[in-house]
Amino acid sequence: MSQDSIAAANVAGASSSATGRGLWSSRWMFFLAATGSAVGLGNIWKFPYITGENGGGAFVLVYLACILVIGIPLLMTEVMIGRRGRANPEGAIATLAKRAGASRHWRKLGTMAVLTGFLILSFYSVVAGWALAYAPAAAMGSFAGLDGESSGALFGAMLGDPWKLIGYGTLVLLLTLGIVGLGVREGLERSLRFMMPGLFVLLLVLVGYATTTGHFGEAVHFLFAADFSKLSAQSVLVALGHAFFTLSLASGAMMVYGSYLPAGTSIARTSLMVALADTGVALLAGLAIFPLVFANGLEPGAGPGLIFVTLPIAFGQMPFGQLVGGLFFIMLAIAALTSAISLSEPTIAWLSEKFAIGRLKAVLLSGITLWLLSLGTVLSFNLWSEFTLFGKTFFDSLDYLTTNLMMPLGGLGTVLFTGWALSRTTVQEALGINHPQLFKLWWLVLRWLTPLGILVVFLHTLGLFG
Ligand code: PFF
């Protein structure tokens, strides 16, 4: 079906099942899926290490402010666009722009979001593969007796082995696309129904274990005691960028998940719950990880190696380390998989709706291209590590391009589209915020504060400001 005929079907008020698309079976399922998308490597791998690098509590506070001012309004906006447009991101924006009499070029924002998700998945799948590789290693006792040097060497050996990285990355892509290929109900819902509760149980078990280390209070203090002297302008920018990444914004995921949301669900309330769950998991991940770091006399500000170099040392020293380490990396793999699923769905929906091809064909086509692109990331850790573009490896360039350029630009475009191209009544009606004062505040934030906030980060990223 072409974009225009989807738009026409929507304008005529046809239900999404009439357009041949799926719908979540309930509001709860949407909540699970969107939380699954939001909770990922960003929460368990990145949040703890950037918090460590940026000094702890004060950074957490700034991050929470970013979630509130930029993350939540944008999340609501994206879910709303998806549900109103009932199509892939490009098709949904096209439909809304057409109804509002706005320029058809706005649809390019949707195309860019699909591309952003696609590019992120090409490297996200490789990093998710590390978690898959570390889970059996932890469970089989490979971390016993590791110290800083040998743990670094173990991680380095994995990164230096292209075949190993290709093998695990391919496994992640096969699992992701296998699930997505089965469709919204049969694939996504069925897998999320057991992966998400599993993820929460594992996280709680790990936090429970962390309370027994005797260093839990130290971790609480580290995460929640705000020392603003440790905060730099750069930290604020890191917090803002992370708010985008952790809530899966500007990459098509929340829009496409919103397009499967049944009518009648309050977008405002559900989005708020997703943001709360995502933030809760990030903080709990910190409370699971830092007590182990402190209990073993390790460094919280170790950077990206916190999970793959520092934690294995702790797992190798502590009681039940094999079990706890195995469970930890299984949890990380599940979290990454549910996010990878949401990163691929926008491309699948876009390909099958825009070019009127079957879902399976779309999965195959994107699978092959993703796999080829992921080789670039794999090789940037070994054979191509010397090959750089603007001083960055292939992996670093893709990460920079998507997280620092495409996400802020796409997010900015999306809030401008909603705040300035759509009418206030359309948005109020679509969001389901019934309280007039509350909506007024939300509208003000969305039109001014959110775009200004994004603009500041973006200009700073380009080095033009601050
Ligand atoms: N939110 C995910 C994480 O924190 O790991 C990453 C992500 C998923 C980003 C889906 C973008 C996206 F569309």
Tab-separated table of C-alpha atoms and ligand atoms in Angstrom:
chain	number	residue	atom	x	y	z
A	1	MET	CA	0.000	0.000	0.000
A	2	SER	CA	1.430	3.411	-0.900
A	3	GLN	CA	1.895	6.238	1.602
A	4	ASP	CA	-0.951	8.123	0.007
A	5	SER	CA	-3.402	5.284	0.209
A	6	ILE	CA	-2.474	4.738	3.866
A	7	ALA	CA	-3.046	8.424	4.432
A	8	ALA	CA	-6.367	8.215	2.636
A	9	ALA	CA	-7.443	5.202	4.674
A	10	ASN	CA	-6.604	7.082	7.846
A	11	VAL	CA	-8.355	10.249	6.796
A	12	ALA	CA	-11.407	8.171	6.034
A	13	GLY	CA	-11.219	6.967	9.615
A	14	ALA	CA	-10.461	3.347	8.798
A	15	SER	CA	-9.190	1.280	11.716
A	16	SER	CA	-5.583	0.190	11.589
A	17	SER	CA	-6.567	-3.416	11.128
A	18	ALA	CA	-8.263	-2.290	7.930
A	19	THR	CA	-4.870	-1.105	6.731
A	20	GLY	CA	-3.480	-4.565	7.415
A	21	ARG	CA	-1.341	-3.470	10.371
A	22	GLY	CA	-1.201	-4.972	13.829
A	23	LEU	CA	-2.315	-3.446	17.131
A	24	TRP	CA	-1.095	-4.149	20.665
A	25	SER	CA	-3.643	-6.294	22.430
A	26	SER	CA	-3.791	-3.843	25.344
A	27	ARG	CA	-2.423	-0.651	26.828
A	28	TRP	CA	-0.343	-2.818	29.140
A	29	MET	CA	1.314	-4.498	26.139
A	30	PHE	CA	2.246	-1.103	24.742
A	31	PHE	CA	3.702	-0.197	28.104
A	32	LEU	CA	5.799	-3.397	28.139
A	33	ALA	CA	6.982	-2.883	24.558
A	34	ALA	CA	7.853	0.791	24.966
A	35	THR	CA	9.598	0.095	28.273
A	36	GLY	CA	11.436	-2.784	26.600
A	37	SER	CA	12.606	-0.363	23.946
A	38	ALA	CA	13.666	2.286	26.428
A	39	VAL	CA	15.417	-0.074	28.848
A	40	GLY	CA	18.563	-1.354	27.195
A	41	LEU	CA	22.318	-1.022	27.007
A	42	GLY	CA	21.706	2.675	27.655
A	43	ASN	CA	20.379	1.983	31.155
A	44	ILE	CA	22.594	-0.843	32.297
A	45	TRP	CA	25.840	-0.188	30.459
A	46	LYS	CA	25.901	3.516	29.665
A	47	PHE	CA	24.018	5.218	32.501
A	48	PRO	CA	26.159	3.778	35.314
A	49	TYR	CA	29.426	4.570	33.562
A	50	ILE	CA	28.539	8.111	32.522
A	51	THR	CA	27.270	8.728	36.053
A	52	GLY	CA	30.592	7.409	37.333
A	53	GLU	CA	32.564	9.569	34.926
A	54	ASN	CA	30.563	12.687	35.755
A	55	GLY	CA	30.815	12.470	39.504
A	56	GLY	CA	27.501	10.876	40.599
A	57	GLY	CA	24.540	12.631	42.269
A	58	ALA	CA	24.625	16.073	40.631
A	59	PHE	CA	24.787	14.442	37.221
A	60	VAL	CA	21.799	12.237	38.089
A	61	LEU	CA	19.824	15.336	39.012
A	62	VAL	CA	20.606	17.080	35.715
A	63	TYR	CA	19.753	13.904	33.830
A	64	LEU	CA	16.366	13.746	35.586
A	65	ALA	CA	15.700	17.376	34.628
A	66	CYS	CA	16.508	16.543	30.991
A	67	ILE	CA	14.117	13.596	31.047
A	68	LEU	CA	11.405	15.885	32.399
A	69	VAL	CA	11.866	18.903	30.120
A	70	ILE	CA	12.956	17.240	26.878
A	71	GLY	CA	12.474	13.503	27.127
A	72	ILE	CA	8.893	13.242	28.316
A	73	PRO	CA	7.370	15.926	26.034
A	74	LEU	CA	9.132	14.413	23.025
A	75	LEU	CA	8.131	10.883	23.976
A	76	MET	CA	4.465	11.909	24.210
A	77	THR	CA	4.740	13.703	20.893
A	78	GLU	CA	6.204	10.690	19.118
A	79	VAL	CA	3.628	8.246	20.479
A	80	MET	CA	0.897	10.687	19.507
A	81	ILE	CA	2.171	11.076	15.947
A	82	GLY	CA	2.312	7.297	15.571
A	83	ARG	CA	-1.182	6.715	16.859
A	84	ARG	CA	-2.749	9.554	14.893
A	85	GLY	CA	-0.969	8.596	11.678
A	86	ARG	CA	-1.322	4.806	12.088
A	87	ALA	CA	1.655	4.135	9.833
A	88	ASN	CA	5.448	3.931	9.825
A	89	PRO	CA	7.154	7.194	10.904
A	90	GLU	CA	7.314	8.659	7.394
A	91	GLY	CA	3.739	7.685	6.550
A	92	ALA	CA	2.406	8.880	9.913
A	93	ILE	CA	4.003	12.317	9.649
A	94	ALA	CA	2.832	12.588	6.029
A	95	THR	CA	-0.742	11.881	7.111
A	96	LEU	CA	-0.678	14.422	9.923
A	97	ALA	CA	0.973	17.090	7.778
A	98	LYS	CA	-1.609	16.566	5.073
A	99	ARG	CA	-4.501	16.881	7.512
A	100	ALA	CA	-2.997	20.048	8.984
A	101	GLY	CA	-2.358	21.525	5.538
A	102	ALA	CA	1.384	21.681	6.319
A	103	SER	CA	4.261	21.089	3.912
A	104	ARG	CA	4.730	17.500	2.717
A	105	HIS	CA	8.445	17.848	3.374
A	106	TRP	CA	7.843	17.260	7.092
A	107	ARG	CA	7.633	13.560	6.198
A	108	LYS	CA	11.410	13.535	5.728
A	109	LEU	CA	11.699	13.721	9.499
A	110	GLY	CA	10.102	10.295	9.569
A	111	THR	CA	12.469	8.971	6.920
A	112	MET	CA	15.411	10.262	8.924
A	113	ALA	CA	14.067	8.635	12.105
A	114	VAL	CA	13.834	5.272	10.318
A	115	LEU	CA	17.390	5.665	9.049
A	116	THR	CA	18.624	6.639	12.532
A	117	GLY	CA	17.129	3.500	14.087
A	118	PHE	CA	18.581	1.371	11.296
A	119	LEU	CA	22.089	2.789	11.711
A	120	ILE	CA	21.975	2.484	15.516
A	121	LEU	CA	20.926	-1.156	15.239
A	122	SER	CA	23.959	-1.918	13.072
A	123	PHE	CA	26.288	-1.155	16.008
A	124	TYR	CA	23.885	-1.842	18.884
A	125	SER	CA	23.707	-5.474	17.743
A	126	VAL	CA	27.488	-5.786	17.999
A	127	VAL	CA	27.591	-4.400	21.565
A	128	ALA	CA	24.593	-6.570	22.531
A	129	GLY	CA	26.692	-9.485	21.257
A	130	TRP	CA	29.299	-8.716	23.956
A	131	ALA	CA	26.631	-9.361	26.595
A	132	LEU	CA	25.755	-12.673	24.928
A	133	ALA	CA	29.434	-13.620	24.925
A	134	TYR	CA	29.982	-12.620	28.565
A	135	ALA	CA	26.960	-14.470	30.002
A	136	PRO	CA	28.360	-18.013	29.478
A	137	ALA	CA	31.896	-16.820	30.323
A	138	ALA	CA	30.654	-15.497	33.679
A	139	ALA	CA	28.598	-18.596	34.433
A	140	MET	CA	31.480	-20.945	33.631
A	141	GLY	CA	33.868	-19.209	35.997
A	142	SER	CA	36.129	-17.523	33.441
A	143	PHE	CA	36.335	-14.426	35.658
A	144	ALA	CA	37.866	-16.204	38.674
A	145	GLY	CA	40.947	-14.398	39.941
A	146	LEU	CA	40.876	-11.586	37.371
A	147	ASP	CA	42.661	-8.353	38.198
A	148	GLY	CA	42.508	-5.032	36.334
A	149	GLU	CA	45.104	-6.055	33.799
A	150	SER	CA	43.874	-9.564	33.035
A	151	SER	CA	40.251	-8.396	32.872
A	152	GLY	CA	41.222	-5.702	30.370
A	153	ALA	CA	43.147	-8.306	28.408
A	154	LEU	CA	40.126	-10.650	28.332
A	155	PHE	CA	37.913	-7.897	26.960
A	156	GLY	CA	40.629	-6.831	24.521
A	157	ALA	CA	40.963	-10.395	23.270
A	158	MET	CA	37.244	-10.525	22.504
A	159	LEU	CA	37.337	-7.190	20.660
A	160	GLY	CA	40.407	-8.316	18.750
A	161	ASP	CA	38.669	-11.411	17.396
A	162	PRO	CA	36.504	-10.405	14.412
A	163	TRP	CA	35.004	-13.882	14.019
A	164	LYS	CA	33.793	-13.939	17.586
A	165	LEU	CA	32.248	-10.478	17.257
A	166	ILE	CA	30.638	-11.394	13.942
A	167	GLY	CA	29.282	-14.616	15.427
A	168	TYR	CA	27.625	-12.984	18.445
A	169	GLY	CA	26.452	-9.932	16.487
A	170	THR	CA	24.872	-12.214	13.894
A	171	LEU	CA	23.131	-14.150	16.649
A	172	VAL	CA	21.646	-10.913	18.004
A	173	LEU	CA	20.427	-9.904	14.536
A	174	LEU	CA	18.957	-13.362	13.891
A	175	LEU	CA	17.082	-13.354	17.204
A	176	THR	CA	15.872	-9.776	16.695
A	177	LEU	CA	14.703	-10.183	13.129
A	178	GLY	CA	13.312	-13.659	13.787
A	179	ILE	CA	11.023	-12.184	16.447
A	180	VAL	CA	10.147	-9.094	14.427
A	181	GLY	CA	9.431	-11.216	11.339
A	182	LEU	CA	6.599	-12.946	13.199
A	183	GLY	CA	4.676	-9.682	13.509
A	184	VAL	CA	3.329	-7.495	16.305
A	185	ARG	CA	1.179	-10.065	18.103
A	186	GLU	CA	2.940	-13.340	17.319
A	187	GLY	CA	6.495	-12.030	17.512
A	188	LEU	CA	6.813	-8.884	19.586
A	189	GLU	CA	4.044	-9.466	22.112
A	190	ARG	CA	4.767	-13.122	22.718
A	191	SER	CA	8.473	-12.543	23.332
A	192	LEU	CA	8.010	-9.389	25.412
A	193	ARG	CA	5.516	-11.118	27.675
A	194	PHE	CA	8.244	-13.269	29.160
A	195	MET	CA	11.371	-11.192	28.511
A	196	MET	CA	10.179	-8.081	30.350
A	197	PRO	CA	9.074	-9.771	33.602
A	198	GLY	CA	12.307	-11.824	33.426
A	199	LEU	CA	14.320	-8.632	33.131
A	200	PHE	CA	12.634	-7.020	36.149
A	201	VAL	CA	12.993	-10.127	38.308
A	202	LEU	CA	16.697	-10.437	37.455
A	203	LEU	CA	17.268	-6.767	38.213
A	204	LEU	CA	15.560	-7.038	41.598
A	205	VAL	CA	17.541	-10.188	42.452
A	206	LEU	CA	20.769	-8.357	41.592
A	207	VAL	CA	19.832	-5.280	43.649
A	208	GLY	CA	18.915	-7.662	46.486
A	209	TYR	CA	22.344	-9.251	46.228
A	210	ALA	CA	23.988	-5.818	46.181
A	211	THR	CA	22.350	-4.969	49.520
A	212	THR	CA	24.251	-7.880	51.105
A	213	THR	CA	27.689	-6.544	50.149
A	214	GLY	CA	27.821	-4.048	52.993
A	215	HIS	CA	28.518	-1.216	50.540
A	216	PHE	CA	24.966	-0.404	49.477
A	217	GLY	CA	24.867	2.841	51.461
A	218	GLU	CA	28.013	4.004	49.709
A	219	ALA	CA	26.353	3.428	46.335
A	220	VAL	CA	23.201	5.278	47.408
A	221	HIS	CA	25.350	8.170	48.527
A	222	PHE	CA	27.292	8.130	45.265
A	223	LEU	CA	24.123	8.174	43.150
A	224	PHE	CA	22.015	10.583	45.162
A	225	ALA	CA	24.261	13.007	47.035
A	226	ALA	CA	24.574	15.970	44.695
A	227	ASP	CA	27.993	17.591	44.623
A	228	PHE	CA	27.695	20.310	42.003
A	229	SER	CA	31.397	21.094	42.088
A	230	LYS	CA	31.914	17.885	40.109
A	231	LEU	CA	29.585	18.980	37.344
A	232	SER	CA	30.912	20.554	34.145
A	233	ALA	CA	29.108	22.045	31.156
A	234	GLN	CA	30.110	18.927	29.299
A	235	SER	CA	28.269	16.789	31.875
A	236	VAL	CA	25.045	18.671	31.156
A	237	LEU	CA	25.409	17.871	27.475
A	238	VAL	CA	26.110	14.224	28.169
A	239	ALA	CA	22.966	14.102	30.321
A	240	LEU	CA	20.877	15.651	27.552
A	241	GLY	CA	22.193	13.306	24.876
A	242	HIS	CA	21.557	10.358	27.112
A	243	ALA	CA	17.950	11.421	27.723
A	244	PHE	CA	17.344	11.002	23.972
A	245	PHE	CA	19.065	7.678	23.734
A	246	THR	CA	17.582	6.090	26.817
A	247	LEU	CA	13.988	6.982	25.902
A	248	SER	CA	14.528	5.695	22.327
A	249	LEU	CA	13.642	9.083	20.875
A	250	ALA	CA	14.116	10.351	17.317
A	251	SER	CA	14.774	6.883	15.942
A	252	GLY	CA	11.303	5.837	14.887
A	253	ALA	CA	10.844	3.279	17.680
A	254	MET	CA	8.352	5.161	19.840
A	255	MET	CA	6.475	6.433	16.795
A	256	VAL	CA	6.046	3.007	15.305
A	257	TYR	CA	5.076	1.490	18.675
A	258	GLY	CA	2.578	4.345	19.077
A	259	SER	CA	1.103	3.435	15.701
A	260	TYR	CA	0.045	0.073	17.185
A	261	LEU	CA	-1.491	1.663	20.296
A	262	PRO	CA	-5.235	1.029	20.634
A	263	ALA	CA	-7.458	4.103	20.567
A	264	GLY	CA	-8.697	5.415	23.883
A	265	THR	CA	-5.455	4.929	25.849
A	266	SER	CA	-4.149	8.093	27.523
A	267	ILE	CA	-0.862	8.830	25.785
A	268	ALA	CA	0.158	11.287	28.482
A	269	ARG	CA	-0.264	8.813	31.334
A	270	THR	CA	1.252	5.844	29.506
A	271	SER	CA	4.295	7.818	28.310
A	272	LEU	CA	4.862	9.070	31.829
A	273	MET	CA	4.803	5.494	33.100
A	274	VAL	CA	7.337	4.440	30.444
A	275	ALA	CA	9.685	7.297	31.350
A	276	LEU	CA	9.340	6.472	35.048
A	277	ALA	CA	10.032	2.777	34.468
A	278	ASP	CA	13.056	3.604	32.313
A	279	THR	CA	14.499	5.978	34.898
A	280	GLY	CA	13.719	3.520	37.678
A	281	VAL	CA	15.623	0.765	35.882
A	282	ALA	CA	18.636	3.019	35.270
A	283	LEU	CA	18.793	3.926	38.967
A	284	LEU	CA	18.275	0.311	40.042
A	285	ALA	CA	21.033	-0.776	37.651
A	286	GLY	CA	23.273	1.740	39.407
A	287	LEU	CA	22.231	0.292	42.765
A	288	ALA	CA	23.035	-3.216	41.530
A	289	ILE	CA	26.419	-2.296	40.090
A	290	PHE	CA	28.075	0.312	42.326
A	291	PRO	CA	27.901	-1.692	45.594
A	292	LEU	CA	29.885	-4.459	43.841
A	293	VAL	CA	32.364	-1.918	42.531
A	294	PHE	CA	32.878	-0.371	45.984
A	295	ALA	CA	32.896	-3.711	47.822
A	296	ASN	CA	35.804	-4.860	45.662
A	297	GLY	CA	37.728	-1.619	45.934
A	298	LEU	CA	37.283	-0.776	42.240
A	299	GLU	CA	36.957	2.516	40.405
A	300	PRO	CA	33.400	3.828	39.669
A	301	GLY	CA	34.623	6.280	37.036
A	302	ALA	CA	36.231	3.658	34.793
A	303	GLY	CA	34.246	4.676	31.713
A	304	PRO	CA	32.841	2.292	29.081
A	305	GLY	CA	34.826	-0.582	30.606
A	306	LEU	CA	32.792	-0.418	33.835
A	307	ILE	CA	30.552	-3.330	32.845
A	308	PHE	CA	32.919	-5.401	30.722
A	309	VAL	CA	36.211	-4.859	32.561
A	310	THR	CA	35.522	-3.643	36.108
A	311	LEU	CA	32.481	-5.765	36.971
A	312	PRO	CA	34.029	-9.096	35.878
A	313	ILE	CA	36.793	-8.465	38.453
A	314	ALA	CA	34.082	-8.134	41.110
A	315	PHE	CA	32.280	-11.266	39.844
A	316	GLY	CA	35.554	-13.188	39.981
A	317	GLN	CA	36.125	-12.275	43.639
A	318	MET	CA	32.759	-12.369	45.331
A	319	PRO	CA	30.670	-15.205	46.768
A	320	PHE	CA	28.244	-16.697	44.199
A	321	GLY	CA	30.071	-14.603	41.587
A	322	GLN	CA	29.507	-17.139	38.802
A	323	LEU	CA	25.768	-17.212	39.351
A	324	VAL	CA	25.383	-13.465	39.887
A	325	GLY	CA	27.676	-12.650	36.937
A	326	GLY	CA	25.834	-15.048	34.642
A	327	LEU	CA	22.464	-13.578	35.644
A	328	PHE	CA	23.793	-10.045	35.203
A	329	PHE	CA	24.887	-10.592	31.608
A	330	ILE	CA	21.696	-12.510	30.768
A	331	MET	CA	19.755	-9.506	32.044
A	332	LEU	CA	21.888	-7.191	29.917
A	333	ALA	CA	21.310	-9.380	26.845
A	334	ILE	CA	17.525	-9.411	27.352
A	335	ALA	CA	17.449	-5.645	27.842
A	336	ALA	CA	19.485	-5.184	24.659
A	337	LEU	CA	17.326	-7.594	22.666
A	338	THR	CA	14.034	-5.863	23.498
A	339	SER	CA	15.630	-2.566	22.426
A	340	ALA	CA	17.068	-4.076	19.246
A	341	ILE	CA	13.589	-5.317	18.345
A	342	SER	CA	12.266	-1.761	18.601
A	343	LEU	CA	15.180	-0.446	16.547
A	344	SER	CA	14.344	-2.749	13.659
A	345	GLU	CA	10.549	-2.371	13.649
A	346	PRO	CA	10.487	1.151	12.096
A	347	THR	CA	12.537	-0.067	9.104
A	348	ILE	CA	10.393	-3.172	8.648
A	349	ALA	CA	7.153	-1.154	8.835
A	350	TRP	CA	8.593	1.503	6.507
A	351	LEU	CA	9.817	-0.987	3.887
A	352	SER	CA	6.653	-3.038	3.864
A	353	GLU	CA	4.271	-0.068	3.807
A	354	LYS	CA	6.167	2.246	1.504
A	355	PHE	CA	7.154	-0.346	-1.054
A	356	ALA	CA	4.176	-2.669	-0.548
A	357	ILE	CA	6.325	-5.737	0.085
A	358	GLY	CA	5.593	-8.559	2.533
A	359	ARG	CA	6.902	-8.351	6.086
A	360	LEU	CA	9.178	-11.338	5.573
A	361	LYS	CA	10.760	-9.797	2.497
A	362	ALA	CA	11.304	-6.574	4.433
A	363	VAL	CA	12.957	-8.529	7.247
A	364	LEU	CA	15.292	-10.312	4.833
A	365	LEU	CA	16.213	-7.154	2.981
A	366	SER	CA	16.962	-5.164	6.112
A	367	GLY	CA	18.676	-8.159	7.730
A	368	ILE	CA	21.212	-8.508	4.953
A	369	THR	CA	21.956	-4.774	4.818
A	370	LEU	CA	22.190	-4.519	8.598
A	371	TRP	CA	24.546	-7.459	8.765
A	372	LEU	CA	26.854	-5.985	6.108
A	373	LEU	CA	26.864	-2.625	7.879
A	374	SER	CA	27.553	-4.263	11.250
A	375	LEU	CA	30.776	-5.668	9.784
A	376	GLY	CA	32.085	-2.089	9.706
A	377	THR	CA	31.579	-1.821	13.482
A	378	VAL	CA	33.107	-5.251	14.108
A	379	LEU	CA	36.198	-4.449	12.059
A	380	SER	CA	36.642	-1.041	13.688
A	381	PHE	CA	37.663	-2.869	16.887
A	382	ASN	CA	40.368	-4.922	15.181
A	383	LEU	CA	41.455	-5.010	11.525
A	384	TRP	CA	40.245	-1.483	10.737
A	385	SER	CA	41.090	0.107	14.072
A	386	GLU	CA	43.669	2.317	12.374
A	387	PHE	CA	41.259	3.429	9.697
A	388	THR	CA	39.617	6.669	10.859
A	389	LEU	CA	37.231	9.293	9.509
A	390	PHE	CA	37.692	12.736	11.093
A	391	GLY	CA	39.765	11.016	13.768
A	392	LYS	CA	37.047	8.492	14.609
A	393	THR	CA	36.789	4.785	13.885
A	394	PHE	CA	33.833	3.488	11.869
A	395	PHE	CA	31.994	2.579	15.096
A	396	ASP	CA	32.712	5.923	16.759
A	397	SER	CA	31.651	7.790	13.615
A	398	LEU	CA	28.327	5.948	13.421
A	399	ASP	CA	27.714	6.477	17.128
A	400	TYR	CA	28.530	10.177	16.807
A	401	LEU	CA	26.469	10.629	13.654
A	402	THR	CA	23.362	9.027	15.142
A	403	THR	CA	23.473	10.025	18.817
A	404	ASN	CA	24.988	13.495	18.534
A	405	LEU	CA	23.702	14.684	15.166
A	406	MET	CA	20.697	12.768	13.853
A	407	MET	CA	18.898	12.322	17.183
A	408	PRO	CA	18.974	15.984	18.287
A	409	LEU	CA	18.149	17.177	14.780
A	410	GLY	CA	15.286	14.710	14.399
A	411	GLY	CA	14.008	15.470	17.896
A	412	LEU	CA	14.108	19.195	17.227
A	413	GLY	CA	12.246	18.751	13.942
A	414	THR	CA	9.619	16.588	15.614
A	415	VAL	CA	8.834	19.062	18.407
A	416	LEU	CA	8.744	21.926	15.924
A	417	PHE	CA	6.385	19.943	13.701
A	418	THR	CA	4.037	19.210	16.592
A	419	GLY	CA	4.275	22.576	18.334
A	420	TRP	CA	4.170	24.819	15.298
A	421	ALA	CA	2.733	22.933	12.313
A	422	LEU	CA	-0.112	21.075	14.031
A	423	SER	CA	-3.020	22.847	15.663
A	424	ARG	CA	-3.273	23.114	19.421
A	425	THR	CA	-6.675	21.430	19.498
A	426	THR	CA	-5.505	18.480	17.412
A	427	VAL	CA	-2.612	17.892	19.782
A	428	GLN	CA	-4.690	18.340	22.934
A	429	GLU	CA	-7.306	15.931	21.662
A	430	ALA	CA	-4.723	13.377	20.549
A	431	LEU	CA	-2.795	13.401	23.808
A	432	GLY	CA	-5.749	13.014	26.093
A	433	ILE	CA	-4.629	15.635	28.649
A	434	ASN	CA	-8.024	16.769	29.916
A	435	HIS	CA	-6.820	19.263	32.464
A	436	PRO	CA	-6.663	22.657	30.610
A	437	GLN	CA	-3.989	24.216	32.857
A	438	LEU	CA	-1.812	21.155	32.625
A	439	PHE	CA	-2.086	21.091	28.848
A	440	LYS	CA	-1.262	24.792	28.667
A	441	LEU	CA	1.933	24.155	30.598
A	442	TRP	CA	2.808	21.132	28.466
A	443	TRP	CA	2.192	23.107	25.256
A	444	LEU	CA	4.404	25.939	26.465
A	445	VAL	CA	7.223	23.547	27.357
A	446	LEU	CA	6.906	21.716	24.045
A	447	ARG	CA	6.919	24.863	21.900
A	448	TRP	CA	9.699	26.748	23.666
A	449	LEU	CA	11.643	24.987	26.354
A	450	THR	CA	12.134	21.643	24.609
A	451	PRO	CA	13.338	23.049	21.251
A	452	LEU	CA	15.585	25.590	22.964
A	453	GLY	CA	17.096	22.892	25.156
A	454	ILE	CA	17.783	20.672	22.157
A	455	LEU	CA	19.190	23.572	20.165
A	456	VAL	CA	21.693	24.417	22.880
A	457	VAL	CA	22.992	20.852	22.954
A	458	PHE	CA	23.063	20.591	19.224
A	459	LEU	CA	24.982	23.794	18.648
A	460	HIS	CA	27.377	22.834	21.377
A	461	THR	CA	27.895	19.457	19.739
A	462	LEU	CA	28.854	21.207	16.548
A	463	GLY	CA	31.244	23.335	18.551
A	464	LEU	CA	29.441	26.567	17.674
A	465	PHE	CA	28.392	27.494	21.151
A	466	GLY	CA	29.552	27.441	24.756
B	1	PFF	N1	16.801	3.090	24.622
B	1	PFF	C1	17.774	2.097	24.284
B	1	PFF	C2	18.799	1.990	25.389
B	1	PFF	O1	18.741	2.773	26.344
B	1	PFF	O2	19.654	1.128	25.297
B	1	PFF	C3	18.463	2.375	22.969
B	1	PFF	C4	17.544	2.690	21.835
B	1	PFF	C5	16.503	1.820	21.513
B	1	PFF	C6	17.704	3.880	21.158
B	1	PFF	C7	15.620	2.139	20.492
B	1	PFF	C8	16.839	4.201	20.143
B	1	PFF	C9	15.805	3.337	19.819
B	1	PFF	F1	14.995	3.643	18.869
